[in-house]
Amino acid sequence: MGLLCSRHQHSNKADSENIQAAEIERRIERETIAEKHIQKLLLLEKIQFCSNVLNVLESLESQQFLSRQIKLLFQMGFDEAELKSYAPVIHANVYQTIKLLIDGSKELAQNEADSSKYGLSDDNKSFSDLPSRGNEIGDKLSEIGGRLDYPRLTKELSEDIEKLWKDPAIQVLVAFGSVDDGGSSRTFFETYARSSELQLPDCASYFMEHLKRLSDVTYVPTKEDVLFARVRTTGVVEIQFSPVGENKKSGEVYRLFDVGGQRNERRKWIHLFEGVTAVIFCAAISDYDQMLYEDESKNRMMETRELFEWVLKQRCFEKTSIMLFLNKFDIFEKKVQKVPLSSCEWFKDYQPVTSGKQEIEHAYEFVKKKFEELYYQCTAPDRVDRVFKIYRTTALDQKLVKKTFKLLDETLRRRNLSEAGLL
Amino acid sequence: MTRCAITGGCPSDYVAVSISALCVFLLLARSAIPFLYYKLSIPKGSAFWVPAIQILASLDLMVAIVMSVNLIKIEKRHWWWNSCYIWAVWLEGPFGFGLLLSCRIVQVFHLYFIFVKKHLPPLRSHIFLLLVLLPWVAAAAFIQLKKPLNHRCQMSAQWVAPLMVLHSIYVVIFVGLTRSIQHVNFRFDELTDLWRGVLVSTLSVVLWVVAYILNEIHDDVDWLRIASRFLLALMTSVFILAFFSYSSSQPLLSQVSLSKRECPAYESMSQALGIPNNGIQPQRRQSMAVDCNEPLDKLLLDRRFRRSFMAFADSCLAGESVHFYEEVLELGELPADDSVSRIYMARHIIQKYIVSGAPMEVNISHRTRQQILNSVDLGHPDLFKTALIELLQLMKTNLARDYWSSVYYMKFKEADAKMSAHELEMVTNWNITPRLSCVHAPDDPFHQENLFKSSDVMPSQ
């Protein structure tokens, strides 16, 4: 009985709980052991599980998506002031995106002497056209994007940005690298490779589409805007929440540590590994054709694979539950139809069987199987009884995240009980 | 008397051997003291293994001389005790003298690129070392094939001459390269080290030639043979001791304090370069309130605020950005015409923050990193500008907001109030939300150098 609380000693409120737990322990000991069933329920209701600590490893491009989702779902959400505080971040994303695109197109125009390779058959324009046409605007926006302090997003600026964004030469860069391809399908295979080289954030099209709203003087970001905003994490952010909701008293309190995914951040993870109940590993499955932010010679999916392997082999995670979130499924859906899955080395034995929606499911199952294989490869026989679950998530779908967390919560409680010998 | 002159084992020989052993011991002691006594951490990369290879080569040379000149009278049971080729050719050449000189040449090459050409050397040290060593290996292999050595480990003059030329060529190259960087005003003792090495190696080659000629000409004179043997061993011992140098291309800061007794040990590169600590905005503005609405980069110019912010960032394991900011600020304090100091500082920053796998690696994009590493001018004032902007953005979006509601800011304001002797209006409802309530680490990771063992290092590094 003392097993439950003595195992997880990490709560801030541990003192009062320990006293409570000891009290109850004494009471139970005095009663007869015959009615075990009743005692189990008693234990569950009366003793609050001490905090479980979840450790989030957001692979590679940490977008703090979990932290923000959890805030919205299980905590009080964002109040007006907090929403407003995200406005500069969103504007920064806009400036950074357009700068990336302008610089990218200039580079491509310079590199490719034979610009007709990138010529668009429809309107007969090429990359080299962009600098001459939108030259001044492009230079100005590129310079703004390189500054430390961004100016407020005025109507003027947003119109300029929109004009450039709609330019065909830019759209081709965006076409296969992000969510929205602007509708028309272009079939230049060279551009596949190029666009995935740009470190385009996934929120690019979303924000560009809503530029008018974003540049409004009274702009207050919506919840959706906040979820889309891209912030690279450095260091560690800690969130405490209860999946059951703030109101209910019984229920675990989780402490979630959100960590950065870049290579330099990973040496800090080691400090958080002790006493962790579960590890949530978020792997962005739509990244199979992209390169790392911090090392553009390495494919993201390959890096994810190595990272996952490393996590699984850690000694301190022998008994830790591993939750794998296969994230960014919505982007994956759209991308897998255009960019072949076999372009990633890990998935090179993939054979598309059909097309359409079934193909997406087939591709997803393939990826999932690969991760499972990897898990069993890296798990020693004596560790095989640790919990391993895979969940499909989409960063922005609140319902899905909520459901996922409920499932996660159930799994962990079940594990706790079985460890305590009660199940 | 005649016996020992031929087979070895004369009293003078034993003296020579014991002197050699003593010198070897001194060499090892001298190289290990900074790490054992001053408890420095072992440097990584070429700063460690180039001196290590030097020590190894010195040992090899010593052993080679002792064995090949028949100083010790030993029972030669196994074939390899007797084998002249192993001792006199391979151990003395490619793994002894050749290796020693090559290490020094690599060192000069490094310094030349960094201080004269002002960018990071294009070839990695180990590749360059192998290239430089190649002629020696080729020569040794050639001799092995032709087998001109007699049973007394001696060669005819026609073989010795080219070998001496090879030895001399390398010394000449070394001299030449050292001369090419002599105009650079090094801050630490790199140049004196190099000149000492030049002097020592020239002398040794001259003495060797003399000893050899004497030995050959008067082959039958016993005392000459004994004396020349003794001289050879003695001279080699002195050579290896005097030739050794730490700094491959990095000043080992403890060496600075060892040699100049009156200077205190330096804790940071900025101290070593003489950058004044409070040269950055020494006075705070008289108005006491630090305005939260001021942009972060202006606030960070103030030293006390910066220290408080740094402590906060360290507590969230995000401190490397702030440390980087401070050191770049210190770099900016150096006068623009003192390019040598600027280059020292820039290299220090690159080694500590930019290189992949650096101890306090910062979170910057691939392009920015490559831009810095491939830069053609290490002394350029804007070398780290893009990186700084990226990191300031990172600090703004991640740390700034949480800082205002943290304990560190409260302490800063209190200290501020005490300093300006005004009553601080306590804001009653401080919403203390620690960004990270506990870190399961025994020490602050940013002040402990050897925290991470190799088994915990990421595979991609």
PDB file of C-alpha atoms in Angstrom, chain B residues 74-316:
ATOM      1  CA  ILE B  74      70.141  -7.366 -23.210  1.00  0.00           C
ATOM      2  CA  GLU B  75      69.512 -10.921 -24.048  1.00  0.00           C
ATOM      3  CA  LYS B  76      68.144 -10.798 -27.479  1.00  0.00           C
ATOM      4  CA  ARG B  77      65.859 -13.713 -27.602  1.00  0.00           C
ATOM      5  CA  HIS B  78      63.132 -12.675 -29.885  1.00  0.00           C
ATOM      6  CA  TRP B  79      63.692 -11.570 -33.394  1.00  0.00           C
ATOM      7  CA  TRP B  80      62.137  -8.221 -32.856  1.00  0.00           C
ATOM      8  CA  TRP B  81      64.619  -7.177 -30.169  1.00  0.00           C
ATOM      9  CA  ASN B  82      67.259  -7.601 -32.725  1.00  0.00           C
ATOM     10  CA  SER B  83      65.459  -6.074 -35.597  1.00  0.00           C
ATOM     11  CA  CYS B  84      67.131  -2.875 -36.544  1.00  0.00           C
ATOM     12  CA  TYR B  85      64.410  -1.958 -38.871  1.00  0.00           C
ATOM     13  CA  ILE B  86      61.784  -1.663 -36.224  1.00  0.00           C
ATOM     14  CA  TRP B  87      63.878   0.469 -33.929  1.00  0.00           C
ATOM     15  CA  ALA B  88      66.172   2.483 -36.068  1.00  0.00           C
ATOM     16  CA  VAL B  89      63.946   2.954 -39.056  1.00  0.00           C
ATOM     17  CA  TRP B  90      60.296   2.867 -38.195  1.00  0.00           C
ATOM     18  CA  LEU B  91      60.301   3.962 -34.600  1.00  0.00           C
ATOM     19  CA  GLU B  92      62.845   6.665 -35.132  1.00  0.00           C
ATOM     20  CA  GLY B  93      61.471   8.036 -38.360  1.00  0.00           C
ATOM     21  CA  PRO B  94      57.754   8.003 -39.042  1.00  0.00           C
ATOM     22  CA  PHE B  95      56.805   7.398 -35.431  1.00  0.00           C
ATOM     23  CA  GLY B  96      59.449   9.477 -33.753  1.00  0.00           C
ATOM     24  CA  PHE B  97      61.219  12.443 -35.194  1.00  0.00           C
ATOM     25  CA  GLY B  98      58.956  12.668 -38.221  1.00  0.00           C
ATOM     26  CA  LEU B  99      55.818  12.585 -36.138  1.00  0.00           C
ATOM     27  CA  LEU B 100      57.155  15.205 -33.756  1.00  0.00           C
ATOM     28  CA  LEU B 101      57.990  17.630 -36.488  1.00  0.00           C
ATOM     29  CA  SER B 102      54.742  16.940 -38.296  1.00  0.00           C
ATOM     30  CA  CYS B 103      52.735  17.805 -35.198  1.00  0.00           C
ATOM     31  CA  ARG B 104      54.536  21.090 -34.929  1.00  0.00           C
ATOM     32  CA  ILE B 105      54.047  21.790 -38.599  1.00  0.00           C
ATOM     33  CA  VAL B 106      50.326  21.136 -38.182  1.00  0.00           C
ATOM     34  CA  GLN B 107      50.310  23.566 -35.306  1.00  0.00           C
ATOM     35  CA  VAL B 108      51.984  26.285 -37.340  1.00  0.00           C
ATOM     36  CA  PHE B 109      49.638  25.609 -40.208  1.00  0.00           C
ATOM     37  CA  HIS B 110      46.666  26.121 -37.920  1.00  0.00           C
ATOM     38  CA  LEU B 111      48.005  29.366 -36.570  1.00  0.00           C
ATOM     39  CA  TYR B 112      48.841  30.575 -40.041  1.00  0.00           C
ATOM     40  CA  PHE B 113      45.340  30.048 -41.305  1.00  0.00           C
ATOM     41  CA  ILE B 114      43.644  31.549 -38.353  1.00  0.00           C
ATOM     42  CA  PHE B 115      45.778  34.593 -37.780  1.00  0.00           C
ATOM     43  CA  VAL B 116      47.112  35.428 -41.213  1.00  0.00           C
ATOM     44  CA  LYS B 117      44.387  34.185 -43.519  1.00  0.00           C
ATOM     45  CA  LYS B 118      41.757  34.858 -40.878  1.00  0.00           C
ATOM     46  CA  HIS B 119      39.573  31.892 -41.486  1.00  0.00           C
ATOM     47  CA  LEU B 120      39.272  28.454 -40.060  1.00  0.00           C
ATOM     48  CA  PRO B 121      41.685  25.930 -41.572  1.00  0.00           C
ATOM     49  CA  PRO B 122      40.209  24.071 -44.536  1.00  0.00           C
ATOM     50  CA  LEU B 123      41.742  20.718 -43.686  1.00  0.00           C
ATOM     51  CA  ARG B 124      41.085  18.868 -40.512  1.00  0.00           C
ATOM     52  CA  SER B 125      44.197  18.428 -38.372  1.00  0.00           C
ATOM     53  CA  HIS B 126      44.357  14.669 -38.536  1.00  0.00           C
ATOM     54  CA  ILE B 127      44.105  14.580 -42.303  1.00  0.00           C
ATOM     55  CA  PHE B 128      46.824  17.171 -42.634  1.00  0.00           C
ATOM     56  CA  LEU B 129      49.019  15.311 -40.168  1.00  0.00           C
ATOM     57  CA  LEU B 130      48.743  12.147 -42.210  1.00  0.00           C
ATOM     58  CA  LEU B 131      49.627  14.026 -45.355  1.00  0.00           C
ATOM     59  CA  VAL B 132      52.700  15.558 -43.791  1.00  0.00           C
ATOM     60  CA  LEU B 133      53.809  12.218 -42.417  1.00  0.00           C
ATOM     61  CA  LEU B 134      53.528  10.478 -45.762  1.00  0.00           C
ATOM     62  CA  PRO B 135      57.105  11.104 -47.016  1.00  0.00           C
ATOM     63  CA  TRP B 136      58.484   9.568 -43.834  1.00  0.00           C
ATOM     64  CA  VAL B 137      56.365   6.487 -44.194  1.00  0.00           C
ATOM     65  CA  ALA B 138      57.365   6.182 -47.814  1.00  0.00           C
ATOM     66  CA  ALA B 139      61.059   6.490 -46.951  1.00  0.00           C
ATOM     67  CA  ALA B 140      60.790   3.917 -44.180  1.00  0.00           C
ATOM     68  CA  ALA B 141      58.990   1.489 -46.448  1.00  0.00           C
ATOM     69  CA  PHE B 142      61.635   1.981 -49.097  1.00  0.00           C
ATOM     70  CA  ILE B 143      64.413   1.215 -46.642  1.00  0.00           C
ATOM     71  CA  GLN B 144      62.538  -1.810 -45.402  1.00  0.00           C
ATOM     72  CA  LEU B 145      62.416  -3.113 -48.909  1.00  0.00           C
ATOM     73  CA  LYS B 146      66.019  -2.492 -49.754  1.00  0.00           C
ATOM     74  CA  LYS B 147      67.434  -3.551 -46.391  1.00  0.00           C
ATOM     75  CA  PRO B 148      70.716  -1.696 -46.380  1.00  0.00           C
ATOM     76  CA  LEU B 149      71.303  -1.906 -42.633  1.00  0.00           C
ATOM     77  CA  ASN B 150      74.106  -4.052 -41.293  1.00  0.00           C
ATOM     78  CA  HIS B 151      74.012  -5.990 -38.078  1.00  0.00           C
ATOM     79  CA  ARG B 152      75.152  -3.005 -36.107  1.00  0.00           C
ATOM     80  CA  CYS B 153      72.243  -0.958 -37.346  1.00  0.00           C
ATOM     81  CA  GLN B 154      74.350   1.217 -39.528  1.00  0.00           C
ATOM     82  CA  MET B 155      74.005   2.226 -43.102  1.00  0.00           C
ATOM     83  CA  SER B 156      76.436   3.177 -45.719  1.00  0.00           C
ATOM     84  CA  ALA B 157      76.944   6.821 -46.442  1.00  0.00           C
ATOM     85  CA  GLN B 158      74.920   6.773 -49.606  1.00  0.00           C
ATOM     86  CA  TRP B 159      71.863   5.845 -47.603  1.00  0.00           C
ATOM     87  CA  VAL B 160      72.456   8.112 -44.691  1.00  0.00           C
ATOM     88  CA  ALA B 161      72.863  11.256 -46.714  1.00  0.00           C
ATOM     89  CA  PRO B 162      69.335  11.305 -48.145  1.00  0.00           C
ATOM     90  CA  LEU B 163      67.946  10.493 -44.732  1.00  0.00           C
ATOM     91  CA  MET B 164      69.738  13.407 -43.184  1.00  0.00           C
ATOM     92  CA  VAL B 165      68.423  15.528 -45.982  1.00  0.00           C
ATOM     93  CA  LEU B 166      64.898  14.371 -45.151  1.00  0.00           C
ATOM     94  CA  HIS B 167      65.376  15.287 -41.508  1.00  0.00           C
ATOM     95  CA  SER B 168      66.753  18.657 -42.465  1.00  0.00           C
ATOM     96  CA  ILE B 169      64.049  19.410 -44.986  1.00  0.00           C
ATOM     97  CA  TYR B 170      61.418  19.057 -42.370  1.00  0.00           C
ATOM     98  CA  VAL B 171      63.274  21.325 -40.014  1.00  0.00           C
ATOM     99  CA  VAL B 172      63.627  23.863 -42.793  1.00  0.00           C
ATOM    100  CA  ILE B 173      59.899  23.692 -43.559  1.00  0.00           C
ATOM    101  CA  PHE B 174      59.188  24.210 -39.912  1.00  0.00           C
ATOM    102  CA  VAL B 175      61.488  27.222 -39.795  1.00  0.00           C
ATOM    103  CA  GLY B 176      59.955  28.670 -42.925  1.00  0.00           C
ATOM    104  CA  LEU B 177      56.401  28.363 -41.707  1.00  0.00           C
ATOM    105  CA  THR B 178      57.273  29.836 -38.358  1.00  0.00           C
ATOM    106  CA  ARG B 179      58.842  32.813 -40.068  1.00  0.00           C
ATOM    107  CA  SER B 180      55.672  33.381 -42.035  1.00  0.00           C
ATOM    108  CA  ILE B 181      53.718  34.022 -38.868  1.00  0.00           C
ATOM    109  CA  GLN B 182      56.352  35.830 -36.885  1.00  0.00           C
ATOM    110  CA  HIS B 183      54.814  39.217 -37.526  1.00  0.00           C
ATOM    111  CA  VAL B 184      51.614  38.281 -35.713  1.00  0.00           C
ATOM    112  CA  ASN B 185      51.484  39.638 -32.230  1.00  0.00           C
ATOM    113  CA  PHE B 186      50.273  36.597 -30.369  1.00  0.00           C
ATOM    114  CA  ARG B 187      48.694  37.067 -26.995  1.00  0.00           C
ATOM    115  CA  PHE B 188      49.945  33.859 -25.536  1.00  0.00           C
ATOM    116  CA  ASP B 189      53.279  32.175 -25.935  1.00  0.00           C
ATOM    117  CA  GLU B 190      52.664  30.490 -29.234  1.00  0.00           C
ATOM    118  CA  LEU B 191      55.480  32.144 -31.114  1.00  0.00           C
ATOM    119  CA  THR B 192      58.139  31.719 -28.453  1.00  0.00           C
ATOM    120  CA  ASP B 193      57.110  28.100 -28.242  1.00  0.00           C
ATOM    121  CA  LEU B 194      57.637  27.690 -31.923  1.00  0.00           C
ATOM    122  CA  TRP B 195      61.003  29.436 -32.035  1.00  0.00           C
ATOM    123  CA  ARG B 196      62.189  27.314 -29.184  1.00  0.00           C
ATOM    124  CA  GLY B 197      61.114  24.258 -31.120  1.00  0.00           C
ATOM    125  CA  VAL B 198      62.997  25.481 -34.168  1.00  0.00           C
ATOM    126  CA  LEU B 199      66.142  26.100 -32.194  1.00  0.00           C
ATOM    127  CA  VAL B 200      66.026  22.779 -30.486  1.00  0.00           C
ATOM    128  CA  SER B 201      65.394  20.779 -33.625  1.00  0.00           C
ATOM    129  CA  THR B 202      68.126  22.547 -35.602  1.00  0.00           C
ATOM    130  CA  LEU B 203      70.647  21.958 -32.856  1.00  0.00           C
ATOM    131  CA  SER B 204      69.695  18.354 -32.566  1.00  0.00           C
ATOM    132  CA  VAL B 205      70.067  17.694 -36.265  1.00  0.00           C
ATOM    133  CA  VAL B 206      73.470  19.345 -36.281  1.00  0.00           C
ATOM    134  CA  LEU B 207      74.632  17.321 -33.315  1.00  0.00           C
ATOM    135  CA  TRP B 208      73.369  14.136 -34.833  1.00  0.00           C
ATOM    136  CA  VAL B 209      75.257  14.776 -38.003  1.00  0.00           C
ATOM    137  CA  VAL B 210      78.419  15.459 -36.044  1.00  0.00           C
ATOM    138  CA  ALA B 211      77.999  12.369 -33.911  1.00  0.00           C
ATOM    139  CA  TYR B 212      77.337  10.235 -36.905  1.00  0.00           C
ATOM    140  CA  ILE B 213      80.318  11.470 -38.853  1.00  0.00           C
ATOM    141  CA  LEU B 214      82.603  10.930 -35.912  1.00  0.00           C
ATOM    142  CA  ASN B 215      81.190   7.491 -35.384  1.00  0.00           C
ATOM    143  CA  GLU B 216      81.695   6.517 -38.944  1.00  0.00           C
ATOM    144  CA  ILE B 217      85.107   7.979 -39.463  1.00  0.00           C
ATOM    145  CA  HIS B 218      86.667   6.547 -36.368  1.00  0.00           C
ATOM    146  CA  ASP B 219      84.885   3.301 -36.244  1.00  0.00           C
ATOM    147  CA  ASP B 220      87.539   1.487 -34.345  1.00  0.00           C
ATOM    148  CA  VAL B 221      88.100   3.989 -31.606  1.00  0.00           C
ATOM    149  CA  ASP B 222      86.185   2.653 -28.643  1.00  0.00           C
ATOM    150  CA  TRP B 223      85.954   5.684 -26.464  1.00  0.00           C
ATOM    151  CA  LEU B 224      84.658   7.671 -29.408  1.00  0.00           C
ATOM    152  CA  ARG B 225      81.904   5.210 -29.971  1.00  0.00           C
ATOM    153  CA  ILE B 226      80.914   5.171 -26.356  1.00  0.00           C
ATOM    154  CA  ALA B 227      81.087   8.916 -26.150  1.00  0.00           C
ATOM    155  CA  SER B 228      79.063   9.482 -29.268  1.00  0.00           C
ATOM    156  CA  ARG B 229      76.444   7.046 -28.063  1.00  0.00           C
ATOM    157  CA  PHE B 230      76.224   8.831 -24.809  1.00  0.00           C
ATOM    158  CA  LEU B 231      75.960  12.159 -26.520  1.00  0.00           C
ATOM    159  CA  LEU B 232      73.261  10.892 -28.820  1.00  0.00           C
ATOM    160  CA  ALA B 233      71.115   9.618 -25.986  1.00  0.00           C
ATOM    161  CA  LEU B 234      71.657  12.713 -23.885  1.00  0.00           C
ATOM    162  CA  MET B 235      70.862  15.030 -26.709  1.00  0.00           C
ATOM    163  CA  THR B 236      67.718  13.170 -27.611  1.00  0.00           C
ATOM    164  CA  SER B 237      66.493  13.368 -24.023  1.00  0.00           C
ATOM    165  CA  VAL B 238      67.024  17.099 -23.938  1.00  0.00           C
ATOM    166  CA  PHE B 239      65.435  17.439 -27.322  1.00  0.00           C
ATOM    167  CA  ILE B 240      62.199  15.740 -26.418  1.00  0.00           C
ATOM    168  CA  LEU B 241      61.893  17.692 -23.237  1.00  0.00           C
ATOM    169  CA  ALA B 242      62.551  21.039 -24.803  1.00  0.00           C
ATOM    170  CA  PHE B 243      60.533  20.394 -27.909  1.00  0.00           C
ATOM    171  CA  PHE B 244      57.292  19.697 -26.197  1.00  0.00           C
ATOM    172  CA  SER B 245      54.579  22.271 -26.367  1.00  0.00           C
ATOM    173  CA  TYR B 246      50.984  22.295 -25.308  1.00  0.00           C
ATOM    174  CA  SER B 247      49.322  24.716 -27.479  1.00  0.00           C
ATOM    175  CA  SER B 248      48.503  23.113 -30.764  1.00  0.00           C
ATOM    176  CA  SER B 249      46.504  26.085 -31.772  1.00  0.00           C
ATOM    177  CA  GLN B 250      44.674  26.926 -28.621  1.00  0.00           C
ATOM    178  CA  PRO B 251      46.230  28.675 -25.684  1.00  0.00           C
ATOM    179  CA  LEU B 252      45.926  26.514 -22.649  1.00  0.00           C
ATOM    180  CA  LEU B 253      44.961  29.104 -20.126  1.00  0.00           C
ATOM    181  CA  SER B 254      46.603  27.350 -17.236  1.00  0.00           C
ATOM    182  CA  GLN B 255      49.893  27.619 -19.014  1.00  0.00           C
ATOM    183  CA  VAL B 256      49.566  31.339 -18.945  1.00  0.00           C
ATOM    184  CA  SER B 257      49.238  31.276 -15.201  1.00  0.00           C
ATOM    185  CA  LEU B 258      51.968  28.687 -14.764  1.00  0.00           C
ATOM    186  CA  SER B 259      54.546  30.684 -16.591  1.00  0.00           C
ATOM    187  CA  LYS B 260      53.734  34.133 -15.345  1.00  0.00           C
ATOM    188  CA  ARG B 261      53.587  33.720 -11.617  1.00  0.00           C
ATOM    189  CA  GLU B 262      52.363  37.193 -10.938  1.00  0.00           C
ATOM    190  CA  CYS B 263      49.225  36.844 -13.034  1.00  0.00           C
ATOM    191  CA  PRO B 264      46.221  35.194 -11.476  1.00  0.00           C
ATOM    192  CA  ALA B 265      44.567  32.258 -13.113  1.00  0.00           C
ATOM    193  CA  TYR B 266      42.058  33.343 -15.703  1.00  0.00           C
ATOM    194  CA  GLU B 267      38.533  32.119 -15.559  1.00  0.00           C
ATOM    195  CA  SER B 268      37.287  33.238 -18.867  1.00  0.00           C
ATOM    196  CA  MET B 269      38.727  34.140 -22.193  1.00  0.00           C
ATOM    197  CA  SER B 270      37.603  37.697 -21.799  1.00  0.00           C
ATOM    198  CA  GLN B 271      39.670  38.048 -18.668  1.00  0.00           C
ATOM    199  CA  ALA B 272      42.659  36.550 -20.398  1.00  0.00           C
ATOM    200  CA  LEU B 273      42.339  39.061 -23.190  1.00  0.00           C
ATOM    201  CA  GLY B 274      41.968  41.920 -20.782  1.00  0.00           C
ATOM    202  CA  ILE B 275      38.430  42.966 -21.579  1.00  0.00           C
ATOM    203  CA  PRO B 276      37.209  45.045 -18.665  1.00  0.00           C
ATOM    204  CA  ASN B 277      34.310  43.405 -16.936  1.00  0.00           C
ATOM    205  CA  ASN B 278      32.223  46.410 -16.313  1.00  0.00           C
ATOM    206  CA  GLY B 279      33.040  48.136 -19.504  1.00  0.00           C
ATOM    207  CA  ILE B 280      29.591  47.386 -20.746  1.00  0.00           C
ATOM    208  CA  GLN B 281      27.217  50.066 -19.548  1.00  0.00           C
ATOM    209  CA  PRO B 282      28.671  50.469 -16.083  1.00  0.00           C
ATOM    210  CA  GLN B 283      26.138  52.931 -14.861  1.00  0.00           C
ATOM    211  CA  ARG B 284      22.509  52.177 -14.781  1.00  0.00           C
ATOM    212  CA  ARG B 285      20.234  54.962 -15.556  1.00  0.00           C
ATOM    213  CA  GLN B 286      19.194  56.830 -12.507  1.00  0.00           C
ATOM    214  CA  SER B 287      15.516  56.081 -13.068  1.00  0.00           C
ATOM    215  CA  MET B 288      15.165  52.907 -11.164  1.00  0.00           C
ATOM    216  CA  ALA B 289      12.353  51.098 -12.837  1.00  0.00           C
ATOM    217  CA  VAL B 290      13.436  48.714 -15.502  1.00  0.00           C
ATOM    218  CA  ASP B 291      10.799  49.247 -18.087  1.00  0.00           C
ATOM    219  CA  CYS B 292       9.203  45.989 -19.145  1.00  0.00           C
ATOM    220  CA  ASN B 293       8.171  47.555 -22.381  1.00  0.00           C
ATOM    221  CA  GLU B 294      11.658  48.268 -23.527  1.00  0.00           C
ATOM    222  CA  PRO B 295      12.928  45.835 -26.085  1.00  0.00           C
ATOM    223  CA  LEU B 296      14.880  42.961 -24.664  1.00  0.00           C
ATOM    224  CA  ASP B 297      18.097  43.713 -26.470  1.00  0.00           C
ATOM    225  CA  LYS B 298      18.269  47.162 -24.871  1.00  0.00           C
ATOM    226  CA  LEU B 299      17.611  45.749 -21.442  1.00  0.00           C
ATOM    227  CA  LEU B 300      20.260  43.110 -21.850  1.00  0.00           C
ATOM    228  CA  LEU B 301      22.929  45.735 -22.293  1.00  0.00           C
ATOM    229  CA  ASP B 302      22.689  46.451 -18.605  1.00  0.00           C
ATOM    230  CA  ARG B 303      24.982  44.112 -16.748  1.00  0.00           C
ATOM    231  CA  ARG B 304      22.915  43.527 -13.636  1.00  0.00           C
ATOM    232  CA  PHE B 305      19.768  42.863 -15.603  1.00  0.00           C
ATOM    233  CA  ARG B 306      21.698  40.558 -17.851  1.00  0.00           C
ATOM    234  CA  ARG B 307      23.029  38.582 -14.907  1.00  0.00           C
ATOM    235  CA  SER B 308      19.567  38.222 -13.447  1.00  0.00           C
ATOM    236  CA  PHE B 309      18.124  37.156 -16.781  1.00  0.00           C
ATOM    237  CA  MET B 310      20.996  34.737 -17.257  1.00  0.00           C
ATOM    238  CA  ALA B 311      20.327  33.110 -13.904  1.00  0.00           C
ATOM    239  CA  PHE B 312      16.685  32.720 -14.868  1.00  0.00           C
ATOM    240  CA  ALA B 313      17.556  31.256 -18.242  1.00  0.00           C
ATOM    241  CA  ASP B 314      20.014  28.834 -16.654  1.00  0.00           C
ATOM    242  CA  SER B 315      17.279  27.625 -14.369  1.00  0.00           C
ATOM    243  CA  CYS B 316      15.146  26.716 -17.382  1.00  0.00           C
TER     244      CYS B 316
END
